[in-house]
Short mmCIF file of C-alpha atoms in Angstrom, two decimals:
data_model
loop_
_atom_site.label_atom_id
_atom_site.label_comp_id
_atom_site.label_asym_id
_atom_site.label_seq_id
_atom_site.Cartn_x
_atom_site.Cartn_y
_atom_site.Cartn_z
CA MET T 10 22.22 -11.10 -6.77
CA THR T 11 24.81 -10.72 -9.50
CA PRO T 12 24.69 -7.54 -11.60
CA THR T 13 23.42 -9.44 -14.59
CA SER T 14 21.43 -12.64 -14.80
CA ASN T 15 22.21 -15.24 -17.34
CA ASN T 16 19.62 -17.49 -18.85
CA GLY T 17 21.31 -20.86 -19.13
CA LYS T 18 19.63 -21.90 -22.34
CA THR T 19 20.06 -18.79 -24.44
CA GLY T 20 23.06 -17.06 -22.93
CA ILE T 21 21.17 -13.74 -22.74
CA SER T 22 22.48 -11.35 -20.11
CA ILE T 23 19.79 -9.24 -18.48
CA PRO T 24 20.46 -6.41 -16.00
CA ALA T 25 19.39 -7.14 -12.42
CA ALA T 26 17.02 -4.14 -12.36
CA THR T 27 15.18 -5.55 -15.38
CA MET T 28 15.01 -9.00 -13.76
CA GLU T 29 13.44 -7.41 -10.67
CA ARG T 30 10.70 -5.89 -12.83
CA LEU T 31 9.87 -9.06 -14.80
CA PRO T 32 7.65 -10.62 -12.09
CA ARG T 33 5.62 -7.39 -12.03
CA TYR T 34 5.25 -7.50 -15.81
CA LEU T 35 4.16 -11.10 -15.55
CA MET T 36 1.52 -10.44 -12.91
CA GLN T 37 0.10 -7.57 -14.98
CA LEU T 38 0.05 -9.83 -18.06
CA PHE T 39 -1.84 -12.48 -16.08
CA ARG T 40 -4.42 -9.80 -15.19
CA LEU T 41 -4.76 -8.91 -18.88
CA ARG T 42 -5.12 -12.59 -19.81
CA ARG T 43 -7.89 -12.98 -17.24
CA LYS T 44 -9.65 -10.09 -19.00
CA ASN T 45 -9.21 -11.85 -22.36
CA CYS T 46 -6.96 -9.08 -23.59
CA ASP T 47 -4.82 -10.29 -26.54
CA SER T 48 -2.33 -7.47 -26.93
CA VAL T 49 -0.98 -4.57 -24.95
CA ASN T 50 1.23 -1.64 -25.87
CA SER T 51 4.11 -0.28 -23.84
CA GLN T 52 2.15 2.88 -22.89
CA SER T 53 -0.72 1.07 -21.18
CA LEU T 54 1.62 -1.51 -19.63
CA GLY T 55 3.64 1.42 -18.31
CA GLU T 56 0.58 3.16 -16.89
CA ALA T 57 -0.55 0.01 -15.10
CA LEU T 58 2.89 -0.50 -13.56
CA GLY T 59 3.89 3.11 -12.94
CA LEU T 60 6.81 2.85 -15.38
CA LYS T 61 7.78 4.82 -18.47
CA ASP T 62 6.97 3.17 -21.80
CA THR T 63 10.59 3.69 -22.89
CA GLN T 64 11.69 1.65 -19.85
CA ILE T 65 9.35 -1.17 -20.78
CA ARG T 66 10.49 -1.27 -24.40
CA LYS T 67 14.11 -1.30 -23.24
CA ASP T 68 13.50 -4.07 -20.68
CA LEU T 69 11.73 -6.31 -23.18
CA SER T 70 14.29 -5.69 -25.91
CA TYR T 71 16.93 -7.42 -23.73
CA PHE T 72 15.39 -10.75 -24.51
CA GLY T 73 14.54 -9.96 -28.09
CA VAL T 74 10.88 -9.02 -27.68
CA PHE T 75 9.86 -6.02 -29.77
CA GLY T 76 6.30 -4.72 -30.03
CA LYS T 77 4.58 -3.83 -33.30
CA ALA T 78 3.86 -0.11 -33.83
CA ARG T 79 0.07 -0.45 -34.11
CA TYR T 80 -0.57 -3.60 -32.07
CA GLY T 81 1.90 -3.54 -29.23
CA TYR T 82 2.86 -6.87 -27.68
CA ASN T 83 1.02 -10.15 -27.92
CA VAL T 84 0.05 -11.00 -24.32
CA GLU T 85 0.45 -14.79 -24.61
CA TYR T 86 3.79 -14.51 -26.37
CA LEU T 87 5.08 -12.06 -23.78
CA ILE T 88 3.93 -14.33 -20.90
CA LYS T 89 5.75 -17.29 -22.45
CA ALA T 90 8.90 -15.24 -23.05
CA ILE T 91 9.04 -13.89 -19.49
CA GLU T 92 8.20 -17.29 -17.98
CA SER T 93 11.07 -18.75 -19.94
CA ILE T 94 13.51 -16.08 -18.75
CA LEU T 95 12.34 -16.49 -15.15
CA GLY T 96 12.71 -20.26 -15.29
CA LEU T 97 8.96 -20.80 -14.95
CA THR T 98 8.94 -23.55 -17.54
CA SER T 99 9.58 -26.02 -14.71
CA GLU T 100 7.38 -26.81 -11.74
CA TYR T 101 8.56 -25.96 -8.26
CA ASN T 102 7.34 -27.66 -5.13
CA LEU T 103 6.88 -25.40 -2.12
CA ALA T 104 6.90 -26.15 1.60
CA ILE T 105 5.76 -23.62 4.18
CA ILE T 106 7.26 -24.01 7.63
CA GLY T 107 5.22 -22.25 10.30
CA VAL T 108 1.45 -22.10 9.81
CA GLY T 109 0.54 -19.16 12.05
CA ASN T 110 -1.25 -16.15 10.60
CA LEU T 111 1.59 -15.37 8.21
CA GLY T 112 2.04 -18.99 7.10
CA LYS T 113 -1.70 -19.29 6.45
CA ALA T 114 -1.71 -16.08 4.41
CA LEU T 115 1.29 -17.29 2.41
CA ALA T 116 -0.32 -20.69 1.81
CA ASN T 117 -3.39 -19.00 0.34
CA TYR T 118 -1.19 -16.68 -1.74
CA ALA T 119 0.94 -19.54 -3.01
CA VAL T 120 -1.95 -21.49 -4.46
CA GLN T 121 -3.10 -18.40 -6.40
CA VAL T 122 0.17 -17.05 -7.77
CA ASN T 123 1.08 -19.29 -10.65
CA SER T 124 0.48 -22.88 -11.56
CA ASN T 125 4.24 -23.44 -11.78
CA PHE T 126 4.39 -23.30 -8.00
CA VAL T 127 2.82 -26.25 -6.25
CA LEU T 128 2.29 -26.10 -2.52
CA LYS T 129 3.17 -29.57 -1.24
CA LEU T 130 3.85 -29.32 2.45
CA LEU T 131 2.73 -27.35 5.51
CA VAL T 132 4.53 -27.88 8.80
CA ASP T 133 4.12 -26.46 12.31
CA THR T 134 5.09 -27.26 15.91
CA ASN T 135 1.79 -26.28 17.54
CA PRO T 136 -0.38 -29.34 18.41
CA GLU T 137 -3.50 -27.20 17.88
CA ILE T 138 -2.44 -26.42 14.31
CA ILE T 139 -1.01 -29.84 13.36
CA GLY T 140 -3.72 -31.89 11.68
CA THR T 141 -5.82 -28.89 10.60
CA THR T 142 -6.35 -28.19 6.91
CA VAL T 143 -5.02 -25.00 5.29
CA ALA T 144 -5.22 -24.31 1.54
CA ASP T 145 -6.49 -27.90 1.11
CA LEU T 146 -3.41 -29.42 2.74
CA PRO T 147 -3.07 -31.07 6.16
CA VAL T 148 -0.58 -29.39 8.50
CA ARG T 149 2.14 -31.86 9.45
CA SER T 150 4.33 -31.97 12.54
CA MET T 151 7.72 -30.27 12.53
CA ASP T 152 9.13 -33.49 14.06
CA ASP T 153 8.30 -35.28 10.82
CA LEU T 154 9.95 -32.70 8.53
CA PRO T 155 13.25 -34.57 7.92
CA GLN T 156 11.33 -37.72 7.02
CA LEU T 157 8.85 -35.81 4.82
CA LEU T 158 11.73 -34.19 2.92
CA SER T 159 13.27 -37.60 2.27
CA THR T 160 10.11 -38.84 0.53
CA GLN T 161 9.19 -35.78 -1.54
CA GLU T 162 11.25 -33.26 -3.43
CA ILE T 163 10.81 -29.68 -2.17
CA HIS T 164 12.44 -26.95 -4.25
CA ILE T 165 11.56 -23.84 -2.27
CA GLY T 166 11.21 -23.72 1.52
CA ILE T 167 9.21 -20.79 2.85
CA ILE T 168 10.15 -19.95 6.44
CA ALA T 169 7.37 -18.31 8.45
CA VAL T 170 8.46 -19.20 11.98
CA PRO T 171 9.48 -16.92 14.89
CA GLU T 172 12.94 -15.35 14.67
CA LYS T 173 14.54 -17.69 17.21
CA ALA T 174 13.51 -20.84 15.32
CA ALA T 175 14.48 -19.69 11.83
CA VAL T 176 18.11 -20.84 11.69
CA ASP T 177 17.23 -24.36 12.91
CA VAL T 178 14.43 -24.63 10.36
CA ALA T 179 16.75 -23.45 7.58
CA ASN T 180 19.29 -26.10 8.54
CA ILE T 181 16.71 -28.90 8.54
CA LEU T 182 15.45 -27.80 5.10
CA VAL T 183 18.95 -27.64 3.64
CA GLU T 184 19.88 -31.03 5.13
CA GLY T 185 16.72 -32.36 3.49
CA GLY T 186 17.91 -31.19 0.08
CA VAL T 187 16.08 -27.86 -0.29
CA ARG T 188 18.18 -25.44 -2.34
CA ALA T 189 16.12 -22.24 -2.15
CA LEU T 190 14.80 -20.54 0.99
CA TYR T 191 12.32 -17.69 1.19
CA ASN T 192 12.73 -16.26 4.66
CA PHE T 193 9.78 -14.38 6.21
CA SER T 194 11.12 -14.53 9.74
CA GLN T 195 12.81 -11.50 11.26
CA ALA T 196 16.06 -13.46 11.52
CA GLU T 197 18.85 -12.70 9.07
CA LEU T 198 19.64 -15.87 7.14
CA HIS T 199 22.88 -15.47 5.31
CA HIS T 200 25.12 -17.44 3.09
CA ILE T 201 24.70 -21.21 3.03
CA GLU T 202 26.87 -22.90 0.40
CA GLY T 203 24.85 -23.84 -2.68
CA VAL T 204 21.57 -22.43 -1.32
CA PHE T 205 19.67 -19.41 -2.65
CA ILE T 206 18.17 -17.27 0.09
CA GLU T 207 15.64 -14.52 -0.39
CA ASN T 208 14.83 -12.43 2.70
CA ALA T 209 11.28 -11.09 2.55
CA SER T 210 12.02 -8.12 4.78
CA ILE T 211 8.39 -7.15 5.38
CA SER T 212 9.32 -4.43 7.82
CA TYR T 213 11.74 -2.61 5.50
CA GLY T 214 8.81 -1.09 3.61
CA VAL T 215 7.69 0.92 6.62
CA TYR T 216 11.24 2.18 7.11
CA LYS T 217 11.37 3.33 3.50
CA LEU T 218 8.00 5.06 3.80
CA ALA T 219 9.05 6.73 7.04
CA HIS T 220 12.14 8.02 5.28
CA HIS T 221 10.07 9.41 2.41
CA LEU T 222 7.65 11.05 4.82
CA SER T 223 10.41 12.59 6.90
CA GLY T 224 12.01 14.14 3.81
CA SER T 225 8.94 15.64 2.26
CA TRP T 226 6.90 16.34 5.30
CA PRO T 227 8.93 17.24 8.40
CA ARG T 228 7.21 16.37 11.63
CA LYS T 229 7.81 16.99 15.31
CA LYS T 230 7.94 14.09 17.75
CA MET O 6 12.83 5.60 -5.80
CA THR O 7 15.26 8.26 -6.93
CA PRO O 8 18.89 7.22 -7.48
CA THR O 9 19.99 9.07 -4.36
CA SER O 10 18.10 9.97 -1.23
CA ASN O 11 18.50 13.33 0.36
CA ASN O 12 18.21 13.92 4.06
CA GLY O 13 16.40 17.24 4.34
CA LYS O 14 18.19 18.42 7.46
CA THR O 15 21.79 17.77 6.53
CA GLY O 16 21.78 17.75 2.75
CA ILE O 17 23.64 14.40 2.66
CA SER O 18 23.10 12.42 -0.55
CA ILE O 19 23.06 8.67 -0.04
CA PRO O 20 22.90 6.11 -2.88
CA ALA O 21 19.62 4.21 -3.14
CA ALA O 22 21.38 0.85 -2.69
CA THR O 23 22.83 2.04 0.63
CA MET O 24 19.42 3.32 1.72
CA GLU O 25 17.96 -0.11 0.99
CA ARG O 26 20.50 -1.73 3.30
CA LEU O 27 20.07 0.68 6.23
CA PRO O 28 16.92 -1.01 7.63
CA ARG O 29 18.84 -4.30 7.68
CA TYR O 30 21.72 -2.66 9.53
CA LEU O 31 19.25 -1.19 11.98
CA MET O 32 17.54 -4.51 12.70
CA GLN O 33 20.90 -6.19 13.30
CA LEU O 34 21.91 -3.32 15.62
CA PHE O 35 18.66 -3.78 17.57
CA ARG O 36 19.57 -7.48 17.98
CA LEU O 37 23.00 -6.49 19.31
CA ARG O 38 21.44 -3.96 21.68
CA ARG O 39 19.11 -6.64 23.04
CA LYS O 40 22.25 -8.70 23.76
CA ASN O 41 23.80 -5.71 25.60
CA CYS O 42 26.54 -5.47 23.01
CA ASP O 43 28.13 -1.99 23.07
CA SER O 44 30.25 -2.03 19.94
CA VAL O 45 30.53 -3.97 16.70
CA ASN O 46 33.13 -3.99 13.95
CA SER O 47 32.45 -4.05 10.23
CA GLN O 48 33.62 -7.67 9.91
CA SER O 49 31.09 -9.14 12.33
CA LEU O 50 28.33 -6.82 11.09
CA GLY O 51 29.17 -8.04 7.59
CA GLU O 52 29.07 -11.70 8.62
CA ALA O 53 25.68 -11.27 10.28
CA LEU O 54 24.24 -9.58 7.19
CA GLY O 55 26.03 -11.51 4.46
CA LEU O 56 27.85 -8.38 3.26
CA LYS O 57 31.52 -7.54 2.80
CA ASP O 58 33.07 -5.42 5.54
CA THR O 59 34.31 -2.98 2.87
CA GLN O 60 30.71 -2.48 1.76
CA ILE O 61 29.61 -1.71 5.30
CA ARG O 62 32.42 0.79 5.89
CA LYS O 63 31.59 2.50 2.60
CA ASP O 64 27.83 2.63 3.37
CA LEU O 65 28.36 4.11 6.81
CA SER O 66 30.94 6.63 5.59
CA TYR O 67 28.23 8.29 3.44
CA PHE O 68 26.73 9.79 6.54
CA GLY O 69 29.99 10.49 8.27
CA VAL O 70 30.19 7.45 10.55
CA PHE O 71 33.65 5.93 10.79
CA GLY O 72 34.58 3.05 13.09
CA LYS O 73 37.64 2.99 15.32
CA ALA O 74 40.35 0.48 14.38
CA ARG O 75 40.25 -1.54 17.61
CA TYR O 76 36.70 -0.91 18.79
CA GLY O 77 34.55 -0.77 15.68
CA TYR O 78 31.32 1.15 15.86
CA ASN O 79 29.43 2.18 18.96
CA VAL O 80 26.07 0.41 18.68
CA GLU O 81 23.95 3.17 20.26
CA TYR O 82 25.59 5.88 18.21
CA LEU O 83 25.10 3.92 14.99
CA ILE O 84 21.43 3.25 15.82
CA LYS O 85 20.85 6.96 16.40
CA ALA O 86 22.66 7.92 13.19
CA ILE O 87 20.70 5.44 11.02
CA GLU O 88 17.40 6.34 12.69
CA SER O 89 18.09 9.96 11.91
CA ILE O 90 18.88 9.22 8.24
CA LEU O 91 15.78 7.03 7.93
CA GLY O 92 13.56 9.70 9.48
CA LEU O 93 12.89 7.54 12.55
CA THR O 94 13.23 10.49 14.90
CA SER O 95 9.49 11.08 14.46
CA GLU O 96 6.64 8.78 15.40
CA TYR O 97 4.45 7.32 12.69
CA ASN O 98 0.92 6.12 13.22
CA LEU O 99 -0.05 3.00 11.30
CA ALA O 100 -3.43 1.71 10.17
CA ILE O 101 -3.91 -1.81 8.84
CA ILE O 102 -6.82 -2.27 6.46
CA GLY O 103 -7.85 -5.90 6.17
CA VAL O 104 -7.47 -8.11 9.25
CA GLY O 105 -7.42 -11.56 7.68
CA ASN O 106 -4.45 -13.86 8.23
CA LEU O 107 -2.04 -11.44 6.58
CA GLY O 108 -3.40 -8.38 8.39
CA LYS O 109 -3.16 -10.21 11.73
CA ALA O 110 0.43 -11.25 11.01
CA LEU O 111 1.32 -7.67 10.03
CA ALA O 112 -0.35 -6.28 13.16
CA ASN O 113 1.76 -8.53 15.35
CA TYR O 114 4.89 -7.65 13.33
CA ALA O 115 4.15 -3.92 13.54
CA VAL O 116 4.03 -3.82 17.31
CA GLN O 117 7.44 -5.54 17.52
CA VAL O 118 9.40 -3.69 14.86
CA ASN O 119 10.30 -0.34 16.33
CA SER O 120 8.79 1.97 18.89
CA ASN O 121 8.68 4.74 16.29
CA PHE O 122 5.81 2.93 14.58
CA VAL O 123 2.58 2.98 16.55
CA LEU O 124 -0.27 0.77 15.40
CA LYS O 125 -3.38 2.89 15.85
CA LEU O 126 -6.12 1.38 13.75
CA LEU O 127 -7.31 -2.00 12.47
CA VAL O 128 -10.18 -2.11 9.99
CA ASP O 129 -12.08 -4.92 8.25
CA THR O 130 -15.38 -5.51 6.44
CA ASN O 131 -16.12 -8.95 7.92
CA PRO O 132 -18.74 -8.80 10.74
CA GLU O 133 -17.07 -11.83 12.36
CA ILE O 134 -13.76 -9.95 12.58
CA ILE O 135 -15.10 -6.48 13.48
CA GLY O 136 -15.10 -6.09 17.26
CA THR O 137 -12.45 -8.74 17.90
CA THR O 138 -9.11 -7.76 19.45
CA VAL O 139 -5.85 -8.16 17.52
CA ALA O 140 -2.49 -6.93 18.84
CA ASP O 141 -4.39 -5.27 21.72
CA LEU O 142 -6.55 -3.19 19.37
CA PRO O 143 -10.24 -3.57 18.54
CA VAL O 144 -10.99 -4.19 14.86
CA ARG O 145 -13.23 -1.41 13.52
CA SER O 146 -15.65 -1.45 10.63
CA MET O 147 -14.54 -0.41 7.14
CA ASP O 148 -17.68 1.75 6.97
CA ASP O 149 -16.27 3.89 9.76
CA LEU O 150 -12.85 4.39 8.15
CA PRO O 151 -13.46 7.90 6.69
CA GLN O 152 -14.73 9.11 10.07
CA LEU O 153 -11.87 7.41 11.96
CA LEU O 154 -9.33 9.11 9.67
CA SER O 155 -10.90 12.50 10.36
CA THR O 156 -10.38 12.13 14.11
CA GLN O 157 -6.87 10.62 14.21
CA GLU O 158 -3.79 11.23 12.14
CA ILE O 159 -2.57 8.14 10.28
CA HIS O 160 0.79 8.43 8.52
CA ILE O 161 1.15 5.00 6.94
CA GLY O 162 -1.76 2.91 5.66
CA ILE O 163 -1.04 -0.80 5.32
CA ILE O 164 -3.30 -2.45 2.74
CA ALA O 165 -3.93 -6.16 3.35
CA VAL O 166 -7.21 -6.60 1.49
CA PRO O 167 -8.05 -8.78 -1.54
CA GLU O 168 -6.83 -7.51 -4.93
CA LYS O 169 -10.23 -6.26 -6.06
CA ALA O 170 -10.74 -4.04 -3.01
CA ALA O 171 -7.27 -2.50 -2.92
CA VAL O 172 -7.80 0.54 -5.16
CA ASP O 173 -10.95 1.63 -3.29
CA VAL O 174 -9.18 1.25 0.05
CA ALA O 175 -6.22 3.29 -1.23
CA ASN O 176 -8.56 6.07 -2.33
CA ILE O 177 -10.35 6.20 1.03
CA LEU O 178 -7.00 6.36 2.85
CA VAL O 179 -5.68 9.13 0.62
CA GLU O 180 -8.93 11.13 0.90
CA GLY O 181 -8.54 10.77 4.67
CA GLY O 182 -5.11 12.41 4.52
CA VAL O 183 -2.80 9.36 4.54
CA ARG O 184 0.36 10.14 2.55
CA ALA O 185 2.14 6.76 2.55
CA LEU O 186 0.70 3.40 1.54
CA TYR O 187 2.26 -0.02 2.04
CA ASN O 188 0.44 -2.31 -0.34
CA PHE O 189 0.32 -6.04 0.46
CA SER O 190 -2.52 -6.81 -1.93
CA GLN O 191 -1.79 -8.36 -5.29
CA ALA O 192 -3.13 -5.24 -7.02
CA GLU O 193 -0.67 -2.82 -8.58
CA LEU O 194 -1.11 0.55 -6.92
CA HIS O 195 0.67 3.17 -8.92
CA HIS O 196 1.24 6.87 -8.87
CA ILE O 197 -1.07 8.98 -6.72
CA GLU O 198 -0.01 12.65 -6.58
CA GLY O 199 1.77 13.45 -3.31
CA VAL O 200 1.51 9.88 -1.95
CA PHE O 201 4.36 7.43 -1.37
CA ILE O 202 3.51 3.87 -2.31
CA GLU O 203 5.53 0.80 -1.45
CA ASN O 204 4.40 -2.46 -3.03
CA ALA O 205 5.25 -5.43 -0.82
CA SER O 206 5.38 -7.89 -3.69
CA ILE O 207 5.40 -11.04 -1.54
CA SER O 208 5.21 -13.31 -4.55
CA TYR O 209 8.23 -11.83 -6.37
CA GLY O 210 10.57 -13.68 -4.07
CA VAL O 211 9.43 -17.07 -5.34
CA TYR O 212 9.90 -15.88 -8.91
CA LYS O 213 13.45 -14.81 -8.13
CA LEU O 214 14.21 -18.13 -6.43
CA ALA O 215 12.72 -20.05 -9.35
CA HIS O 216 14.97 -18.12 -11.69
CA HIS O 217 18.03 -18.92 -9.59
CA LEU O 218 17.10 -22.59 -9.42
CA SER O 219 16.49 -22.81 -13.15
CA GLY O 220 19.88 -21.29 -13.93
CA SER O 221 21.94 -23.43 -11.62
CA TRP O 222 19.95 -26.58 -11.56
CA PRO O 223 18.12 -27.32 -14.82
CA ARG O 224 15.01 -29.41 -14.36
CA LYS O 225 12.50 -31.14 -16.59
CA LYS O 226 8.82 -30.39 -16.27
#
């Protein structure tokens, strides 16, 4: 990721660290909306997210959102502003490749996250999984993937296959016109010209926690 | 995370960005070890990880590892050095709370990642899941969790339950002596005194990709 992110429409430059926090803000704002909460101040937003209120005010000021002293931020307005910065004013079609336990979990996640993401395609190689229904979609055969990609536009390909299959799957997706890959396999997928790759790195969290534990709480083997 | 991480034993300060990359280095080094590769230079390590070789040399120099001009880095030595920095010289016992699709996927991941992480406990509330075997472990009842934590030491609690149950599960784990939580629920778990929390934030990746796509490839709704 580049040090700053540039919103094409407005030309605003936002630091990468702020960009990383915006999805968390958005998910907290969705929670507030579900509770019919109209406004929120930086203190309570900070408490919910484990951030300082000064950090939140600074982050939001980058795209010209300033709270009112007594009322804080309007929840709907803030949702719209962050969605706009994050590019969530368009719809994105998702495909999940690999419908094992992880793929199934991701499929159920995907349909909950945000209405801007539309799960369109589930694909697997296992004959026992092909033809079953997951998250209201039929699982299609991996053999049909190139043809399926030629008839529907997929924006984000989510890779949930074993490590050894990941590179082949990535290549098929890219050949089929997919320009963003979210890689949940343990394989390292690196630079492909014109393609955005996000590595989910599920196992890195345990390494980070182990490091924290070892520093604060020395243990013998 | 603090801006720099301090290894208790040696007093080395390592930038947070370097710390974030070390698990990726380690996983690539494990791949090389599996291929019986004895040494690797910064160029090929960089290619595999999508990083510049100068970045890799700089990262490794923080903890006093320097490659040799013609031979590069010794794979075993580098693994040992990174494991030491990451605190992977101890063993960590893991518990996974919630054995739905995500919990099952994480259980199978956990047993593959690294021998320093030992999956000890699987817990669920669903009577149809309790008693089944996942990753060679029997799934225990959530009701028994406090008692189970009193009889075995768990270092890292992995939370894979629905959003509404996550805070209660976190509290039970912390009361049972668990000092590190890896949260895969959609709930925000924030500061608990003396406890390290890592939020897995599976859905943030799609937000980041959407942002990239919207910047480079404007679309109509």
